[in-house]
Amino acid sequence: MLRIIDARTGEPAPAAPARRAPTRVEAHVPGHDATALRVLLVADLLVRVLELDSTPAWAVLTGAAERDGPRKDAAALGVRPFDDGTAGPGPGPGSGQSVRVVSAGEDAGEGEGGDAPGVATVAVASVHPAVPDLADPDAVRLALLERHHHAPVELDATALDEARATLAGLRGAVADWARQPSRPVPGELRDRLRAAWEDDLDAPGVLRVLRRVATDPDLPDGARFETFAYADRFLGLHLTRDVGSPP
């Protein structure tokens, strides 16, 4: 079961205690900067994990006076659309859970639904510089995923260059593995990936598993491909984008 660190208590809390009931994921972004973009990304990861566990998720955006800008930047990063959070606090249709995703500098009880009982809060650390370079949005997404969302990120030119090179290498490898006969994701790897993303959305942990998969001499290439494709349902990095391209 997915557990997050609740910023109100500092303790782990379940993100979906009512199995299969909808979870309302509220991304609270009062501004339009790189940290707000990271809040939306973390909310997107939360929705992805819930859906991987067959838990319906209702994603809403609150706090932003001007929402078109944050929505446009988030869409460039592969963040799925958010509804306007105008219905007030609560889990939405059906009885479920509410989770707020906020910047770490924000009062965990502030804003729409923040002080409602049973509303867990995920705090997301800051990103610098405040204005992100979105020329290569997939590189931005990877650079943010390389650090746990509780840790600040320096999204400078060096970090983006490294992310761009890493993505190119991963996509090239995935395209090569796809030319081999498919093999199922080994159960142990599936369990390790799920354990990472269900542990407070540990994206760096997922990436570490994939790096070991890429170099494991005993793993068939077809299984590497399927493992990366499976993990990308959480990461959202378009790792299979170059499949079918000339070698």
PDB file of N, CA and C in Angstrom, residues 144-246:
ATOM      1  N   LEU A 144      14.311  16.410 -11.967  1.00  0.00           N
ATOM      2  CA  LEU A 144      13.525  16.512 -10.733  1.00  0.00           C
ATOM      3  C   LEU A 144      13.346  15.141 -10.083  1.00  0.00           C
ATOM      4  N   LEU A 145      13.179  14.096 -10.896  1.00  0.00           N
ATOM      5  CA  LEU A 145      12.972  12.756 -10.343  1.00  0.00           C
ATOM      6  C   LEU A 145      14.240  12.180  -9.729  1.00  0.00           C
ATOM      7  N   GLU A 146      15.398  12.679 -10.137  1.00  0.00           N
ATOM      8  CA  GLU A 146      16.669  12.152  -9.613  1.00  0.00           C
ATOM      9  C   GLU A 146      16.839  12.439  -8.120  1.00  0.00           C
ATOM     10  N   ARG A 147      16.140  13.436  -7.604  1.00  0.00           N
ATOM     11  CA  ARG A 147      16.204  13.763  -6.183  1.00  0.00           C
ATOM     12  C   ARG A 147      14.841  13.494  -5.558  1.00  0.00           C
ATOM     13  N   HIS A 148      14.855  12.970  -4.324  1.00  0.00           N
ATOM     14  CA  HIS A 148      13.585  12.748  -3.621  1.00  0.00           C
ATOM     15  C   HIS A 148      12.892  14.081  -3.422  1.00  0.00           C
ATOM     16  N   HIS A 149      11.560  14.066  -3.447  1.00  0.00           N
ATOM     17  CA  HIS A 149      10.829  15.336  -3.402  1.00  0.00           C
ATOM     18  C   HIS A 149      10.983  16.078  -2.078  1.00  0.00           C
ATOM     19  N   HIS A 150      11.563  15.439  -1.062  1.00  0.00           N
ATOM     20  CA  HIS A 150      11.849  16.162   0.183  1.00  0.00           C
ATOM     21  C   HIS A 150      13.160  16.939   0.103  1.00  0.00           C
ATOM     22  N   ALA A 151      13.968  16.711  -0.941  1.00  0.00           N
ATOM     23  CA  ALA A 151      15.280  17.351  -1.069  1.00  0.00           C
ATOM     24  C   ALA A 151      15.225  18.485  -2.092  1.00  0.00           C
ATOM     25  N   PRO A 152      15.836  19.633  -1.794  1.00  0.00           N
ATOM     26  CA  PRO A 152      15.879  20.725  -2.778  1.00  0.00           C
ATOM     27  C   PRO A 152      16.626  20.293  -4.041  1.00  0.00           C
ATOM     28  N   VAL A 153      16.313  20.962  -5.142  1.00  0.00           N
ATOM     29  CA  VAL A 153      16.925  20.650  -6.437  1.00  0.00           C
ATOM     30  C   VAL A 153      17.502  21.917  -7.046  1.00  0.00           C
ATOM     31  N   GLU A 154      18.735  21.808  -7.558  1.00  0.00           N
ATOM     32  CA  GLU A 154      19.321  22.869  -8.373  1.00  0.00           C
ATOM     33  C   GLU A 154      19.138  22.473  -9.830  1.00  0.00           C
ATOM     34  N   LEU A 155      18.237  23.148 -10.502  1.00  0.00           N
ATOM     35  CA  LEU A 155      17.893  22.810 -11.884  1.00  0.00           C
ATOM     36  C   LEU A 155      18.720  23.685 -12.820  1.00  0.00           C
ATOM     37  N   ASP A 156      20.053  23.542 -12.708  1.00  0.00           N
ATOM     38  CA  ASP A 156      20.939  24.383 -13.506  1.00  0.00           C
ATOM     39  C   ASP A 156      21.297  23.686 -14.816  1.00  0.00           C
ATOM     40  N   ALA A 157      22.128  24.344 -15.617  1.00  0.00           N
ATOM     41  CA  ALA A 157      22.480  23.807 -16.932  1.00  0.00           C
ATOM     42  C   ALA A 157      23.200  22.466 -16.817  1.00  0.00           C
ATOM     43  N   THR A 158      24.038  22.302 -15.795  1.00  0.00           N
ATOM     44  CA  THR A 158      24.748  21.034 -15.621  1.00  0.00           C
ATOM     45  C   THR A 158      23.784  19.893 -15.351  1.00  0.00           C
ATOM     46  N   ALA A 159      22.826  20.130 -14.449  1.00  0.00           N
ATOM     47  CA  ALA A 159      21.849  19.083 -14.128  1.00  0.00           C
ATOM     48  C   ALA A 159      21.023  18.714 -15.357  1.00  0.00           C
ATOM     49  N   LEU A 160      20.633  19.707 -16.153  1.00  0.00           N
ATOM     50  CA  LEU A 160      19.828  19.429 -17.342  1.00  0.00           C
ATOM     51  C   LEU A 160      20.646  18.710 -18.410  1.00  0.00           C
ATOM     52  N   ASP A 161      21.908  19.071 -18.559  1.00  0.00           N
ATOM     53  CA  ASP A 161      22.767  18.374 -19.533  1.00  0.00           C
ATOM     54  C   ASP A 161      22.941  16.913 -19.139  1.00  0.00           C
ATOM     55  N   GLU A 162      23.156  16.669 -17.839  1.00  0.00           N
ATOM     56  CA  GLU A 162      23.307  15.284 -17.375  1.00  0.00           C
ATOM     57  C   GLU A 162      22.020  14.500 -17.589  1.00  0.00           C
ATOM     58  N   ALA A 163      20.882  15.114 -17.297  1.00  0.00           N
ATOM     59  CA  ALA A 163      19.597  14.434 -17.496  1.00  0.00           C
ATOM     60  C   ALA A 163      19.364  14.138 -18.972  1.00  0.00           C
ATOM     61  N   ARG A 164      19.717  15.078 -19.823  1.00  0.00           N
ATOM     62  CA  ARG A 164      19.531  14.888 -21.265  1.00  0.00           C
ATOM     63  C   ARG A 164      20.382  13.711 -21.760  1.00  0.00           C
ATOM     64  N   ALA A 165      21.631  13.644 -21.315  1.00  0.00           N
ATOM     65  CA  ALA A 165      22.508  12.549 -21.728  1.00  0.00           C
ATOM     66  C   ALA A 165      22.014  11.211 -21.174  1.00  0.00           C
ATOM     67  N   THR A 166      21.532  11.211 -19.927  1.00  0.00           N
ATOM     68  CA  THR A 166      21.007   9.980 -19.326  1.00  0.00           C
ATOM     69  C   THR A 166      19.786   9.479 -20.093  1.00  0.00           C
ATOM     70  N   LEU A 167      18.892  10.383 -20.428  1.00  0.00           N
ATOM     71  CA  LEU A 167      17.694   9.997 -21.171  1.00  0.00           C
ATOM     72  C   LEU A 167      18.050   9.406 -22.533  1.00  0.00           C
ATOM     73  N   ALA A 168      18.983  10.030 -23.217  1.00  0.00           N
ATOM     74  CA  ALA A 168      19.376   9.527 -24.530  1.00  0.00           C
ATOM     75  C   ALA A 168      19.934   8.110 -24.411  1.00  0.00           C
ATOM     76  N   GLY A 169      20.759   7.880 -23.381  1.00  0.00           N
ATOM     77  CA  GLY A 169      21.322   6.549 -23.181  1.00  0.00           C
ATOM     78  C   GLY A 169      20.258   5.519 -22.845  1.00  0.00           C
ATOM     79  N   LEU A 170      19.330   5.884 -21.966  1.00  0.00           N
ATOM     80  CA  LEU A 170      18.273   4.950 -21.574  1.00  0.00           C
ATOM     81  C   LEU A 170      17.358   4.616 -22.746  1.00  0.00           C
ATOM     82  N   ARG A 171      16.972   5.638 -23.506  1.00  0.00           N
ATOM     83  CA  ARG A 171      16.077   5.392 -24.632  1.00  0.00           C
ATOM     84  C   ARG A 171      16.750   4.549 -25.715  1.00  0.00           C
ATOM     85  N   GLY A 172      18.043   4.800 -25.935  1.00  0.00           N
ATOM     86  CA  GLY A 172      18.769   3.992 -26.908  1.00  0.00           C
ATOM     87  C   GLY A 172      18.842   2.538 -26.479  1.00  0.00           C
ATOM     88  N   ALA A 173      19.109   2.314 -25.176  1.00  0.00           N
ATOM     89  CA  ALA A 173      19.172   0.944 -24.671  1.00  0.00           C
ATOM     90  C   ALA A 173      17.818   0.257 -24.769  1.00  0.00           C
ATOM     91  N   VAL A 174      16.752   0.952 -24.400  1.00  0.00           N
ATOM     92  CA  VAL A 174      15.410   0.373 -24.465  1.00  0.00           C
ATOM     93  C   VAL A 174      15.063   0.005 -25.912  1.00  0.00           C
ATOM     94  N   ALA A 175      15.406   0.871 -26.863  1.00  0.00           N
ATOM     95  CA  ALA A 175      15.140   0.572 -28.273  1.00  0.00           C
ATOM     96  C   ALA A 175      15.901  -0.667 -28.723  1.00  0.00           C
ATOM     97  N   ASP A 176      17.143  -0.831 -28.254  1.00  0.00           N
ATOM     98  CA  ASP A 176      17.929  -2.029 -28.593  1.00  0.00           C
ATOM     99  C   ASP A 176      17.302  -3.283 -27.988  1.00  0.00           C
ATOM    100  N   TRP A 177      16.899  -3.214 -26.723  1.00  0.00           N
ATOM    101  CA  TRP A 177      16.307  -4.385 -26.057  1.00  0.00           C
ATOM    102  C   TRP A 177      14.997  -4.784 -26.712  1.00  0.00           C
ATOM    103  N   ALA A 178      14.279  -3.818 -27.253  1.00  0.00           N
ATOM    104  CA  ALA A 178      12.986  -4.114 -27.869  1.00  0.00           C
ATOM    105  C   ALA A 178      13.128  -4.975 -29.125  1.00  0.00           C
ATOM    106  N   ARG A 179      14.326  -5.053 -29.689  1.00  0.00           N
ATOM    107  CA  ARG A 179      14.545  -5.880 -30.882  1.00  0.00           C
ATOM    108  C   ARG A 179      14.688  -7.361 -30.545  1.00  0.00           C
ATOM    109  N   GLN A 180      14.762  -7.685 -29.258  1.00  0.00           N
ATOM    110  CA  GLN A 180      14.902  -9.060 -28.817  1.00  0.00           C
ATOM    111  C   GLN A 180      13.534  -9.616 -28.395  1.00  0.00           C
ATOM    112  N   PRO A 181      13.404 -10.951 -28.337  1.00  0.00           N
ATOM    113  CA  PRO A 181      12.115 -11.532 -27.915  1.00  0.00           C
ATOM    114  C   PRO A 181      11.701 -11.028 -26.536  1.00  0.00           C
ATOM    115  N   SER A 182      10.432 -10.720 -26.412  1.00  0.00           N
ATOM    116  CA  SER A 182       9.918 -10.200 -25.141  1.00  0.00           C
ATOM    117  C   SER A 182       9.974 -11.264 -24.053  1.00  0.00           C
ATOM    118  N   ARG A 183      10.199 -10.817 -22.838  1.00  0.00           N
ATOM    119  CA  ARG A 183      10.171 -11.669 -21.654  1.00  0.00           C
ATOM    120  C   ARG A 183       9.400 -10.936 -20.562  1.00  0.00           C
ATOM    121  N   PRO A 184       8.699 -11.638 -19.689  1.00  0.00           N
ATOM    122  CA  PRO A 184       7.931 -10.947 -18.643  1.00  0.00           C
ATOM    123  C   PRO A 184       8.840 -10.266 -17.625  1.00  0.00           C
ATOM    124  N   VAL A 185       8.295  -9.269 -16.961  1.00  0.00           N
ATOM    125  CA  VAL A 185       9.017  -8.615 -15.861  1.00  0.00           C
ATOM    126  C   VAL A 185       9.178  -9.635 -14.741  1.00  0.00           C
ATOM    127  N   PRO A 186      10.399  -9.937 -14.312  1.00  0.00           N
ATOM    128  CA  PRO A 186      10.562 -10.875 -13.198  1.00  0.00           C
ATOM    129  C   PRO A 186       9.821 -10.391 -11.959  1.00  0.00           C
ATOM    130  N   GLY A 187       9.199 -11.320 -11.250  1.00  0.00           N
ATOM    131  CA  GLY A 187       8.413 -10.956 -10.081  1.00  0.00           C
ATOM    132  C   GLY A 187       9.212 -10.179  -9.049  1.00  0.00           C
ATOM    133  N   GLU A 188      10.486 -10.545  -8.852  1.00  0.00           N
ATOM    134  CA  GLU A 188      11.316  -9.842  -7.868  1.00  0.00           C
ATOM    135  C   GLU A 188      11.497  -8.382  -8.263  1.00  0.00           C
ATOM    136  N   LEU A 189      11.708  -8.114  -9.555  1.00  0.00           N
ATOM    137  CA  LEU A 189      11.889  -6.729  -9.996  1.00  0.00           C
ATOM    138  C   LEU A 189      10.598  -5.938  -9.886  1.00  0.00           C
ATOM    139  N   ARG A 190       9.492  -6.562 -10.236  1.00  0.00           N
ATOM    140  CA  ARG A 190       8.202  -5.890 -10.093  1.00  0.00           C
ATOM    141  C   ARG A 190       7.968  -5.497  -8.630  1.00  0.00           C
ATOM    142  N   ASP A 191       8.300  -6.406  -7.715  1.00  0.00           N
ATOM    143  CA  ASP A 191       8.110  -6.126  -6.294  1.00  0.00           C
ATOM    144  C   ASP A 191       9.029  -4.997  -5.830  1.00  0.00           C
ATOM    145  N   ARG A 192      10.267  -4.977  -6.331  1.00  0.00           N
ATOM    146  CA  ARG A 192      11.210  -3.920  -5.919  1.00  0.00           C
ATOM    147  C   ARG A 192      10.777  -2.556  -6.433  1.00  0.00           C
ATOM    148  N   LEU A 193      10.277  -2.520  -7.656  1.00  0.00           N
ATOM    149  CA  LEU A 193       9.794  -1.253  -8.196  1.00  0.00           C
ATOM    150  C   LEU A 193       8.596  -0.746  -7.401  1.00  0.00           C
ATOM    151  N   ARG A 194       7.640  -1.631  -7.141  1.00  0.00           N
ATOM    152  CA  ARG A 194       6.458  -1.233  -6.389  1.00  0.00           C
ATOM    153  C   ARG A 194       6.838  -0.804  -4.972  1.00  0.00           C
ATOM    154  N   ALA A 195       7.785  -1.521  -4.359  1.00  0.00           N
ATOM    155  CA  ALA A 195       8.209  -1.155  -3.001  1.00  0.00           C
ATOM    156  C   ALA A 195       8.797   0.252  -2.986  1.00  0.00           C
ATOM    157  N   ALA A 196       9.515   0.630  -4.046  1.00  0.00           N
ATOM    158  CA  ALA A 196      10.115   1.966  -4.106  1.00  0.00           C
ATOM    159  C   ALA A 196       9.049   3.039  -4.277  1.00  0.00           C
ATOM    160  N   TRP A 197       8.170   2.880  -5.272  1.00  0.00           N
ATOM    161  CA  TRP A 197       7.220   3.980  -5.490  1.00  0.00           C
ATOM    162  C   TRP A 197       6.109   4.008  -4.459  1.00  0.00           C
ATOM    163  N   GLU A 198       5.881   2.903  -3.751  1.00  0.00           N
ATOM    164  CA  GLU A 198       4.891   2.939  -2.668  1.00  0.00           C
ATOM    165  C   GLU A 198       5.494   3.438  -1.352  1.00  0.00           C
ATOM    166  N   ASP A 199       6.810   3.634  -1.323  1.00  0.00           N
ATOM    167  CA  ASP A 199       7.495   4.170  -0.148  1.00  0.00           C
ATOM    168  C   ASP A 199       7.696   5.668  -0.339  1.00  0.00           C
ATOM    169  N   ASP A 200       6.651   6.439  -0.110  1.00  0.00           N
ATOM    170  CA  ASP A 200       6.710   7.890  -0.192  1.00  0.00           C
ATOM    171  C   ASP A 200       7.162   8.367  -1.570  1.00  0.00           C
ATOM    172  N   LEU A 201       6.691   7.677  -2.618  1.00  0.00           N
ATOM    173  CA  LEU A 201       6.955   8.087  -4.004  1.00  0.00           C
ATOM    174  C   LEU A 201       8.457   8.212  -4.273  1.00  0.00           C
ATOM    175  N   ASP A 202       9.204   7.167  -3.945  1.00  0.00           N
ATOM    176  CA  ASP A 202      10.664   7.204  -4.035  1.00  0.00           C
ATOM    177  C   ASP A 202      11.130   7.032  -5.479  1.00  0.00           C
ATOM    178  N   ALA A 203      11.052   8.097  -6.267  1.00  0.00           N
ATOM    179  CA  ALA A 203      11.481   8.053  -7.662  1.00  0.00           C
ATOM    180  C   ALA A 203      12.972   7.731  -7.800  1.00  0.00           C
ATOM    181  N   PRO A 204      13.874   8.311  -6.974  1.00  0.00           N
ATOM    182  CA  PRO A 204      15.277   7.914  -7.088  1.00  0.00           C
ATOM    183  C   PRO A 204      15.483   6.418  -6.837  1.00  0.00           C
ATOM    184  N   GLY A 205      14.687   5.836  -5.945  1.00  0.00           N
ATOM    185  CA  GLY A 205      14.777   4.398  -5.709  1.00  0.00           C
ATOM    186  C   GLY A 205      14.380   3.597  -6.935  1.00  0.00           C
ATOM    187  N   VAL A 206      13.345   4.050  -7.654  1.00  0.00           N
ATOM    188  CA  VAL A 206      12.932   3.390  -8.896  1.00  0.00           C
ATOM    189  C   VAL A 206      14.059   3.475  -9.922  1.00  0.00           C
ATOM    190  N   LEU A 207      14.683   4.638 -10.042  1.00  0.00           N
ATOM    191  CA  LEU A 207      15.781   4.804 -11.000  1.00  0.00           C
ATOM    192  C   LEU A 207      16.974   3.925 -10.637  1.00  0.00           C
ATOM    193  N   ARG A 208      17.231   3.742  -9.352  1.00  0.00           N
ATOM    194  CA  ARG A 208      18.332   2.852  -8.948  1.00  0.00           C
ATOM    195  C   ARG A 208      18.047   1.411  -9.362  1.00  0.00           C
ATOM    196  N   VAL A 209      16.798   0.974  -9.209  1.00  0.00           N
ATOM    197  CA  VAL A 209      16.437  -0.377  -9.647  1.00  0.00           C
ATOM    198  C   VAL A 209      16.682  -0.519 -11.146  1.00  0.00           C
ATOM    199  N   LEU A 210      16.291   0.479 -11.920  1.00  0.00           N
ATOM    200  CA  LEU A 210      16.466   0.401 -13.365  1.00  0.00           C
ATOM    201  C   LEU A 210      17.941   0.379 -13.756  1.00  0.00           C
ATOM    202  N   ARG A 211      18.769   1.105 -13.044  1.00  0.00           N
ATOM    203  CA  ARG A 211      20.200   1.086 -13.368  1.00  0.00           C
ATOM    204  C   ARG A 211      20.800  -0.292 -13.122  1.00  0.00           C
ATOM    205  N   ARG A 212      20.327  -0.973 -12.081  1.00  0.00           N
ATOM    206  CA  ARG A 212      20.815  -2.336 -11.840  1.00  0.00           C
ATOM    207  C   ARG A 212      20.286  -3.290 -12.910  1.00  0.00           C
ATOM    208  N   VAL A 213      19.037  -3.078 -13.329  1.00  0.00           N
ATOM    209  CA  VAL A 213      18.460  -3.906 -14.393  1.00  0.00           C
ATOM    210  C   VAL A 213      19.280  -3.771 -15.677  1.00  0.00           C
ATOM    211  N   ALA A 214      19.703  -2.558 -15.990  1.00  0.00           N
ATOM    212  CA  ALA A 214      20.423  -2.304 -17.236  1.00  0.00           C
ATOM    213  C   ALA A 214      21.765  -3.024 -17.295  1.00  0.00           C
ATOM    214  N   THR A 215      22.361  -3.329 -16.140  1.00  0.00           N
ATOM    215  CA  THR A 215      23.700  -3.924 -16.122  1.00  0.00           C
ATOM    216  C   THR A 215      23.717  -5.360 -15.617  1.00  0.00           C
ATOM    217  N   ASP A 216      22.557  -5.929 -15.320  1.00  0.00           N
ATOM    218  CA  ASP A 216      22.503  -7.304 -14.803  1.00  0.00           C
ATOM    219  C   ASP A 216      22.807  -8.278 -15.943  1.00  0.00           C
ATOM    220  N   PRO A 217      23.939  -9.000 -15.881  1.00  0.00           N
ATOM    221  CA  PRO A 217      24.314  -9.878 -17.002  1.00  0.00           C
ATOM    222  C   PRO A 217      23.406 -11.092 -17.151  1.00  0.00           C
ATOM    223  N   ASP A 218      22.648 -11.420 -16.120  1.00  0.00           N
ATOM    224  CA  ASP A 218      21.800 -12.614 -16.156  1.00  0.00           C
ATOM    225  C   ASP A 218      20.383 -12.334 -16.627  1.00  0.00           C
ATOM    226  N   LEU A 219      20.066 -11.088 -16.932  1.00  0.00           N
ATOM    227  CA  LEU A 219      18.697 -10.734 -17.300  1.00  0.00           C
ATOM    228  C   LEU A 219      18.572 -10.650 -18.824  1.00  0.00           C
ATOM    229  N   PRO A 220      17.625 -11.373 -19.430  1.00  0.00           N
ATOM    230  CA  PRO A 220      17.433 -11.279 -20.886  1.00  0.00           C
ATOM    231  C   PRO A 220      17.029  -9.863 -21.301  1.00  0.00           C
ATOM    232  N   ASP A 221      17.450  -9.457 -22.492  1.00  0.00           N
ATOM    233  CA  ASP A 221      17.133  -8.112 -22.965  1.00  0.00           C
ATOM    234  C   ASP A 221      15.629  -7.880 -23.046  1.00  0.00           C
ATOM    235  N   GLY A 222      14.878  -8.916 -23.419  1.00  0.00           N
ATOM    236  CA  GLY A 222      13.428  -8.752 -23.489  1.00  0.00           C
ATOM    237  C   GLY A 222      12.821  -8.423 -22.139  1.00  0.00           C
ATOM    238  N   ALA A 223      13.379  -8.990 -21.065  1.00  0.00           N
ATOM    239  CA  ALA A 223      12.896  -8.687 -19.715  1.00  0.00           C
ATOM    240  C   ALA A 223      13.324  -7.286 -19.288  1.00  0.00           C
ATOM    241  N   ARG A 224      14.515  -6.860 -19.724  1.00  0.00           N
ATOM    242  CA  ARG A 224      14.931  -5.478 -19.433  1.00  0.00           C
ATOM    243  C   ARG A 224      13.933  -4.498 -20.051  1.00  0.00           C
ATOM    244  N   PHE A 225      13.594  -4.740 -21.319  1.00  0.00           N
ATOM    245  CA  PHE A 225      12.653  -3.842 -22.001  1.00  0.00           C
ATOM    246  C   PHE A 225      11.331  -3.763 -21.243  1.00  0.00           C
ATOM    247  N   GLU A 226      10.756  -4.911 -20.905  1.00  0.00           N
ATOM    248  CA  GLU A 226       9.449  -4.911 -20.241  1.00  0.00           C
ATOM    249  C   GLU A 226       9.531  -4.263 -18.864  1.00  0.00           C
ATOM    250  N   THR A 227      10.661  -4.429 -18.174  1.00  0.00           N
ATOM    251  CA  THR A 227      10.829  -3.820 -16.850  1.00  0.00           C
ATOM    252  C   THR A 227      10.875  -2.299 -16.959  1.00  0.00           C
ATOM    253  N   PHE A 228      11.631  -1.791 -17.946  1.00  0.00           N
ATOM    254  CA  PHE A 228      11.699  -0.344 -18.140  1.00  0.00           C
ATOM    255  C   PHE A 228      10.337   0.213 -18.559  1.00  0.00           C
ATOM    256  N   ALA A 229       9.633  -0.499 -19.435  1.00  0.00           N
ATOM    257  CA  ALA A 229       8.315  -0.041 -19.864  1.00  0.00           C
ATOM    258  C   ALA A 229       7.339  -0.003 -18.693  1.00  0.00           C
ATOM    259  N   TYR A 230       7.422  -0.994 -17.830  1.00  0.00           N
ATOM    260  CA  TYR A 230       6.550  -1.035 -16.653  1.00  0.00           C
ATOM    261  C   TYR A 230       6.868   0.124 -15.707  1.00  0.00           C
ATOM    262  N   ALA A 231       8.143   0.339 -15.430  1.00  0.00           N
ATOM    263  CA  ALA A 231       8.542   1.416 -14.517  1.00  0.00           C
ATOM    264  C   ALA A 231       8.173   2.784 -15.077  1.00  0.00           C
ATOM    265  N   ASP A 232       8.137   2.910 -16.407  1.00  0.00           N
ATOM    266  CA  ASP A 232       7.842   4.204 -17.010  1.00  0.00           C
ATOM    267  C   ASP A 232       6.386   4.597 -16.833  1.00  0.00           C
ATOM    268  N   ARG A 233       5.534   3.654 -16.464  1.00  0.00           N
ATOM    269  CA  ARG A 233       4.148   4.013 -16.131  1.00  0.00           C
ATOM    270  C   ARG A 233       4.131   4.910 -14.895  1.00  0.00           C
ATOM    271  N   PHE A 234       5.143   4.801 -14.055  1.00  0.00           N
ATOM    272  CA  PHE A 234       5.293   5.689 -12.905  1.00  0.00           C
ATOM    273  C   PHE A 234       6.140   6.911 -13.267  1.00  0.00           C
ATOM    274  N   LEU A 235       7.274   6.697 -13.920  1.00  0.00           N
ATOM    275  CA  LEU A 235       8.215   7.782 -14.173  1.00  0.00           C
ATOM    276  C   LEU A 235       7.707   8.786 -15.209  1.00  0.00           C
ATOM    277  N   GLY A 236       7.021   8.300 -16.246  1.00  0.00           N
ATOM    278  CA  GLY A 236       6.505   9.187 -17.282  1.00  0.00           C
ATOM    279  C   GLY A 236       7.587   9.858 -18.106  1.00  0.00           C
ATOM    280  N   LEU A 237       8.669   9.122 -18.432  1.00  0.00           N
ATOM    281  CA  LEU A 237       9.812   9.695 -19.148  1.00  0.00           C
ATOM    282  C   LEU A 237       9.855   9.310 -20.625  1.00  0.00           C
ATOM    283  N   HIS A 238       8.821   8.642 -21.115  1.00  0.00           N
ATOM    284  CA  HIS A 238       8.781   8.220 -22.524  1.00  0.00           C
ATOM    285  C   HIS A 238      10.019   7.396 -22.882  1.00  0.00           C
ATOM    286  N   LEU A 239      10.327   6.425 -22.038  1.00  0.00           N
ATOM    287  CA  LEU A 239      11.535   5.622 -22.246  1.00  0.00           C
ATOM    288  C   LEU A 239      11.448   4.740 -23.483  1.00  0.00           C
ATOM    289  N   THR A 240      10.254   4.449 -23.958  1.00  0.00           N
ATOM    290  CA  THR A 240      10.094   3.609 -25.148  1.00  0.00           C
ATOM    291  C   THR A 240       9.930   4.459 -26.425  1.00  0.00           C
ATOM    292  N   ARG A 241      10.194   5.738 -26.347  1.00  0.00           N
ATOM    293  CA  ARG A 241       9.945   6.644 -27.461  1.00  0.00           C
ATOM    294  C   ARG A 241      10.692   6.255 -28.741  1.00  0.00           C
ATOM    295  N   ASP A 242      11.907   5.722 -28.610  1.00  0.00           N
ATOM    296  CA  ASP A 242      12.732   5.440 -29.785  1.00  0.00           C
ATOM    297  C   ASP A 242      12.613   4.004 -30.273  1.00  0.00           C
ATOM    298  N   VAL A 243      11.668   3.255 -29.713  1.00  0.00           N
ATOM    299  CA  VAL A 243      11.462   1.871 -30.181  1.00  0.00           C
ATOM    300  C   VAL A 243      11.007   1.910 -31.641  1.00  0.00           C
ATOM    301  N   GLY A 244      11.652   1.083 -32.472  1.00  0.00           N
ATOM    302  CA  GLY A 244      11.319   1.051 -33.888  1.00  0.00           C
ATOM    303  C   GLY A 244      12.166   1.968 -34.743  1.00  0.00           C
ATOM    304  N   SER A 245      12.981   2.814 -34.100  1.00  0.00           N
ATOM    305  CA  SER A 245      13.843   3.693 -34.881  1.00  0.00           C
ATOM    306  C   SER A 245      15.052   2.907 -35.396  1.00  0.00           C
ATOM    307  N   PRO A 246      15.700   3.361 -36.468  1.00  0.00           N
ATOM    308  CA  PRO A 246      16.862   2.645 -36.996  1.00  0.00           C
ATOM    309  C   PRO A 246      17.958   2.517 -35.944  1.00  0.00           C
TER     310      PRO A 246
END
